[in-house]
XYZ file of C-alpha atoms in Angstrom:
344
model
C 179.122 84.265 -8.110
C 180.882 85.451 -11.261
C 182.592 82.067 -11.573
C 179.267 80.232 -11.344
C 177.707 82.375 -14.064
C 180.601 81.777 -16.413
C 181.183 78.109 -15.697
C 178.087 77.120 -17.612
C 178.901 79.218 -20.664
C 180.239 77.913 -23.944
C 183.752 78.292 -25.303
C 182.724 81.554 -27.003
C 184.563 84.400 -25.290
C 182.418 86.961 -23.527
C 183.344 90.185 -21.772
C 181.417 92.174 -19.213
C 181.819 95.359 -17.159
C 181.368 94.305 -13.540
C 182.125 97.673 -11.926
C 182.132 101.283 -13.106
C 182.416 104.501 -11.150
C 183.475 108.159 -11.394
C 185.707 109.128 -8.478
C 186.175 112.683 -9.774
C 185.994 114.643 -13.012
C 189.513 113.502 -13.828
C 189.420 109.964 -12.450
C 187.228 107.226 -13.938
C 187.388 103.560 -12.943
C 186.189 100.422 -14.687
C 186.575 96.698 -14.005
C 186.012 94.165 -16.771
C 186.092 90.389 -17.132
C 186.789 88.169 -20.136
C 186.041 84.444 -20.130
C 186.150 81.511 -20.514
C 189.839 81.288 -21.374
C 192.101 78.285 -21.593
C 195.045 77.963 -19.249
C 197.694 80.622 -20.027
C 195.506 82.744 -22.300
C 194.461 85.202 -19.592
C 198.045 86.212 -18.894
C 198.800 86.590 -22.610
C 195.823 88.889 -23.165
C 196.239 90.756 -19.873
C 199.882 91.682 -20.471
C 199.202 92.807 -24.050
C 196.155 94.878 -23.037
C 197.983 96.568 -20.168
C 200.884 97.575 -22.432
C 198.470 98.852 -25.088
C 196.451 100.828 -22.535
C 199.520 102.502 -21.020
C 201.696 102.886 -24.120
C 199.572 102.954 -27.275
C 196.770 105.336 -26.316
C 196.695 108.879 -27.681
C 195.714 111.942 -25.696
C 195.596 115.725 -26.054
C 197.440 118.128 -23.777
C 199.001 121.584 -23.583
C 202.624 121.475 -24.759
C 203.708 125.132 -24.760
C 202.789 128.452 -23.156
C 203.833 131.955 -24.144
C 203.345 135.224 -22.309
C 204.975 138.600 -22.906
C 207.311 140.252 -20.418
C 208.300 137.007 -18.692
C 212.060 137.141 -18.086
C 212.465 133.673 -16.587
C 210.463 130.534 -15.844
C 210.961 130.991 -12.106
C 210.208 134.697 -12.085
C 207.186 136.220 -10.378
C 204.747 138.758 -11.792
C 203.369 141.571 -9.674
C 199.675 140.968 -9.032
C 199.831 137.168 -9.500
C 200.197 134.837 -6.512
C 201.818 132.014 -8.468
C 205.218 132.102 -10.126
C 205.528 131.411 -13.833
C 206.770 127.912 -13.003
C 203.687 127.185 -10.885
C 201.401 128.407 -13.659
C 203.138 126.047 -16.121
C 202.613 123.131 -13.729
C 198.926 124.002 -13.407
C 198.578 124.113 -17.197
C 200.239 120.697 -17.408
C 197.524 119.209 -15.174
C 194.638 120.336 -17.400
C 192.913 117.368 -19.062
C 191.583 117.799 -22.599
C 189.308 115.640 -24.719
C 189.780 116.012 -28.451
C 190.132 114.279 -31.820
C 192.591 116.981 -32.821
C 195.451 115.852 -35.061
C 198.630 117.861 -35.231
C 199.045 121.122 -33.339
C 196.303 123.543 -32.338
C 196.270 126.954 -30.670
C 194.434 128.225 -27.612
C 194.702 131.269 -25.365
C 193.875 132.874 -22.035
C 192.955 136.562 -21.837
C 191.566 137.774 -18.509
C 191.761 140.801 -16.226
C 192.077 140.692 -12.439
C 191.439 140.632 -9.680
C 190.017 137.126 -10.075
C 190.827 133.429 -9.999
C 191.849 132.033 -13.392
C 190.660 128.485 -14.106
C 190.564 126.126 -17.079
C 187.190 127.637 -17.980
C 189.019 130.792 -19.099
C 190.896 128.916 -21.833
C 189.690 129.861 -25.326
C 190.186 126.654 -27.326
C 189.211 125.333 -30.786
C 185.699 123.819 -31.091
C 187.205 120.331 -31.396
C 188.849 120.591 -27.950
C 186.856 120.035 -24.763
C 188.136 120.778 -21.253
C 187.264 117.881 -18.944
C 187.385 119.832 -15.669
C 186.778 123.549 -16.159
C 187.356 124.230 -12.444
C 191.049 123.322 -12.538
C 193.077 126.176 -11.052
C 195.628 128.085 -13.158
C 196.442 131.331 -11.310
C 195.077 133.865 -8.856
C 195.184 137.532 -9.909
C 195.232 139.827 -6.865
C 195.394 143.162 -8.710
C 193.656 144.718 -11.749
C 196.194 143.470 -14.280
C 195.813 141.723 -17.628
C 196.959 138.124 -18.056
C 197.482 136.979 -21.639
C 198.856 133.529 -22.380
C 199.123 131.849 -25.778
C 198.881 128.071 -25.608
C 199.894 125.251 -27.940
C 197.802 122.064 -27.913
C 198.917 118.766 -29.395
C 197.593 115.230 -29.676
C 200.217 112.575 -29.089
C 200.904 109.517 -27.006
C 203.136 108.721 -24.064
C 205.096 111.128 -21.898
C 207.552 113.609 -23.386
C 209.917 115.656 -21.276
C 210.905 118.982 -22.827
C 214.052 120.745 -21.609
C 213.246 124.191 -20.287
C 215.506 126.900 -21.649
C 215.344 130.586 -20.883
C 213.196 132.137 -23.568
C 213.518 135.768 -24.563
C 210.030 135.865 -26.085
C 208.372 134.356 -23.008
C 207.654 130.990 -24.653
C 208.187 127.865 -22.540
C 207.636 124.151 -23.264
C 205.446 122.059 -20.989
C 206.071 118.368 -20.374
C 203.497 116.568 -22.498
C 201.484 113.928 -20.637
C 199.460 112.401 -23.478
C 198.302 109.407 -21.458
C 194.529 109.146 -20.999
C 194.968 105.898 -19.035
C 196.448 106.591 -15.603
C 196.822 102.967 -14.594
C 195.846 99.466 -15.685
C 196.049 96.156 -13.851
C 195.067 92.619 -14.675
C 194.451 89.586 -12.483
C 193.521 85.978 -13.177
C 191.057 83.623 -11.525
C 191.471 79.932 -12.335
C 188.747 77.358 -11.893
C 187.952 73.859 -13.055
C 185.060 73.190 -15.418
C 184.684 69.445 -15.335
C 188.071 67.976 -16.199
C 189.234 71.161 -17.918
C 191.021 74.037 -16.229
C 189.795 77.464 -17.334
C 190.592 81.087 -16.479
C 188.808 84.404 -16.024
C 190.694 87.602 -16.846
C 189.944 90.631 -14.661
C 191.068 93.964 -16.115
C 191.044 97.218 -14.112
C 191.376 100.578 -15.884
C 191.733 104.091 -14.466
C 191.455 107.044 -16.892
C 191.844 110.813 -16.558
C 188.315 111.555 -17.785
C 189.198 112.273 -21.417
C 188.119 108.686 -22.103
C 185.898 106.350 -20.144
C 187.461 102.987 -19.204
C 185.150 101.308 -21.705
C 186.293 103.655 -24.486
C 189.912 103.057 -23.504
C 189.396 99.280 -23.618
C 187.866 99.542 -27.075
C 190.608 101.800 -28.448
C 193.428 99.689 -26.975
C 191.883 96.570 -28.530
C 191.734 98.276 -31.917
C 195.360 99.356 -31.599
C 196.423 95.784 -30.862
C 194.427 94.482 -33.827
C 196.085 97.054 -36.112
C 199.506 95.882 -34.937
C 198.761 92.250 -35.821
C 196.930 92.814 -39.116
C 200.200 92.673 -41.154
C 200.625 89.054 -40.032
C 197.143 88.161 -41.293
C 197.876 89.579 -44.747
C 201.545 88.638 -44.918
C 202.683 87.374 -48.314
C 205.980 85.744 -49.037
C 206.745 88.192 -51.827
C 209.312 87.890 -54.592
C 212.411 87.264 -52.508
C 215.327 85.139 -53.613
C 216.585 82.806 -50.894
C 220.093 81.403 -50.981
C 220.026 78.394 -48.662
C 223.777 77.948 -48.546
C 224.520 81.546 -47.680
C 221.329 82.001 -45.650
C 220.679 85.510 -46.993
C 217.786 87.343 -48.616
C 218.396 89.358 -51.788
C 216.251 92.472 -52.264
C 216.069 94.538 -55.449
C 216.576 98.116 -54.215
C 217.906 100.452 -51.552
C 217.462 104.210 -51.443
C 218.570 104.828 -47.843
C 222.224 104.502 -48.912
C 224.069 107.252 -47.065
C 225.983 105.696 -44.221
C 224.888 102.118 -44.970
C 227.496 101.197 -47.548
C 230.111 100.492 -44.891
C 227.967 98.159 -42.763
C 229.689 94.812 -42.349
C 228.009 92.519 -39.851
C 227.665 88.839 -38.991
C 225.278 86.557 -40.833
C 222.451 84.631 -39.282
C 221.505 81.025 -39.838
C 218.250 82.059 -41.485
C 217.375 85.027 -43.715
C 214.295 87.070 -42.781
C 212.280 89.257 -45.227
C 212.605 92.933 -44.443
C 208.862 93.492 -44.369
C 208.573 90.938 -41.553
C 211.041 92.781 -39.322
C 209.495 95.664 -37.395
C 211.455 98.723 -36.317
C 210.809 98.022 -32.645
C 213.093 94.988 -32.996
C 216.066 97.276 -33.686
C 216.099 98.818 -30.189
C 215.734 102.361 -31.476
C 215.432 105.150 -28.895
C 211.781 105.838 -27.967
C 211.839 109.318 -29.526
C 213.153 108.009 -32.881
C 210.748 105.055 -32.827
C 207.720 107.304 -32.182
C 208.693 109.697 -35.005
C 208.994 106.815 -37.479
C 205.750 105.166 -36.421
C 203.784 108.418 -36.691
C 205.020 108.591 -40.305
C 203.710 105.065 -41.041
C 207.180 103.531 -41.030
C 206.635 100.185 -39.308
C 209.119 97.742 -40.840
C 212.727 97.813 -42.009
C 211.449 97.642 -45.578
C 209.484 100.858 -44.953
C 212.562 102.441 -43.412
C 215.038 101.438 -46.118
C 212.727 102.706 -48.852
C 213.314 106.227 -47.515
C 216.368 108.398 -48.002
C 217.828 110.756 -45.441
C 216.008 113.715 -46.927
C 212.680 111.921 -46.500
C 213.448 111.154 -42.862
C 214.552 114.686 -42.073
C 211.191 115.972 -43.330
C 209.490 114.095 -40.485
C 208.329 116.413 -37.726
C 210.874 116.678 -34.885
C 213.305 114.361 -36.708
C 216.981 115.328 -36.494
C 220.224 114.286 -38.157
C 221.201 112.656 -34.851
C 218.217 110.343 -35.247
C 219.529 109.186 -38.633
C 222.850 108.314 -37.000
C 221.026 106.357 -34.280
C 219.189 104.379 -36.955
C 222.480 103.543 -38.653
C 223.980 102.427 -35.344
C 220.954 100.235 -34.609
C 221.107 98.615 -38.054
C 224.824 98.042 -37.669
C 224.289 96.386 -34.303
C 221.390 94.092 -35.209
C 221.502 93.644 -39.015
C 223.696 92.694 -41.934
C 223.470 94.776 -45.094
C 225.873 94.403 -48.031
C 225.366 96.850 -50.892
C 226.314 96.410 -54.521
C 224.863 98.875 -57.025
C 221.094 98.288 -57.055
C 220.712 95.446 -54.603
C 221.746 94.481 -51.095
C 221.840 91.404 -48.939
C 220.221 91.365 -45.532
C 220.048 89.053 -42.540
C 219.280 89.645 -38.881
C 220.244 87.916 -35.643
């Protein structure tokens, strides 16, 4: 039936939500179609959308918890059924909706006996708890439970090593992924003598976004990634055809780069056209750079080590990883105020 409705349409692309449901407070489902597409286009769009939905979306979650008089993560507290470790796991499962940027603070302050749920979290006005009934702990005696929480908006999944903390502060693995799963499928049909395709896209979210909102945000993220190509200008680069290199006028990220000596490529490529994800940087380093609006090698090489080390969570080891990646995939020769670059 869907095929018949679309077969008579024009070449103008149209999308439609064909199914939408709420399975629970923390599980939303949506199914969308996009058509009519030419042969091969559905797979191109489907793969890109799935990667954007699972990897480019931002979410808010609890990243740290602190409570006094907690000797160890796996210790138990008299009057509380759960261990500290179990409480941390329960806090990890709490889903938040927020436009918060950076780090925010929240807290829990209750007295037993009672069941502690997400409703007992005192959070900033900009943070909304999706399911206030989510269980945290069960207090069996008249004791006070005070927990300080750290909330952060980020993307992806970050595993934090748990070390024994003397002040009772413990990191929580950050699951900043509002999209739980995304699938795409393709239906091919023939419209006259032309073969066309329908793209079916399925999206499951954790309730902090609806599938429709997730689809919109992922599309915007993809558009933002491709905008530099639409406004790309050749720039004032000097090409040497015989040597196949590109001469650039400056370099401030000099420490550690002066000894790079790598192979040349057949064709020079402008630095602003080479994105940092082409250098196979570790995910942690890549995410730190991108959050600081460093997208290309030109952006990166315009910074010095001091600038990079001012980035939140950036370490000197990350600078060394950048140097190793440039040495592996690039060629940079320095001489006073200019350098030569080519990539393979």
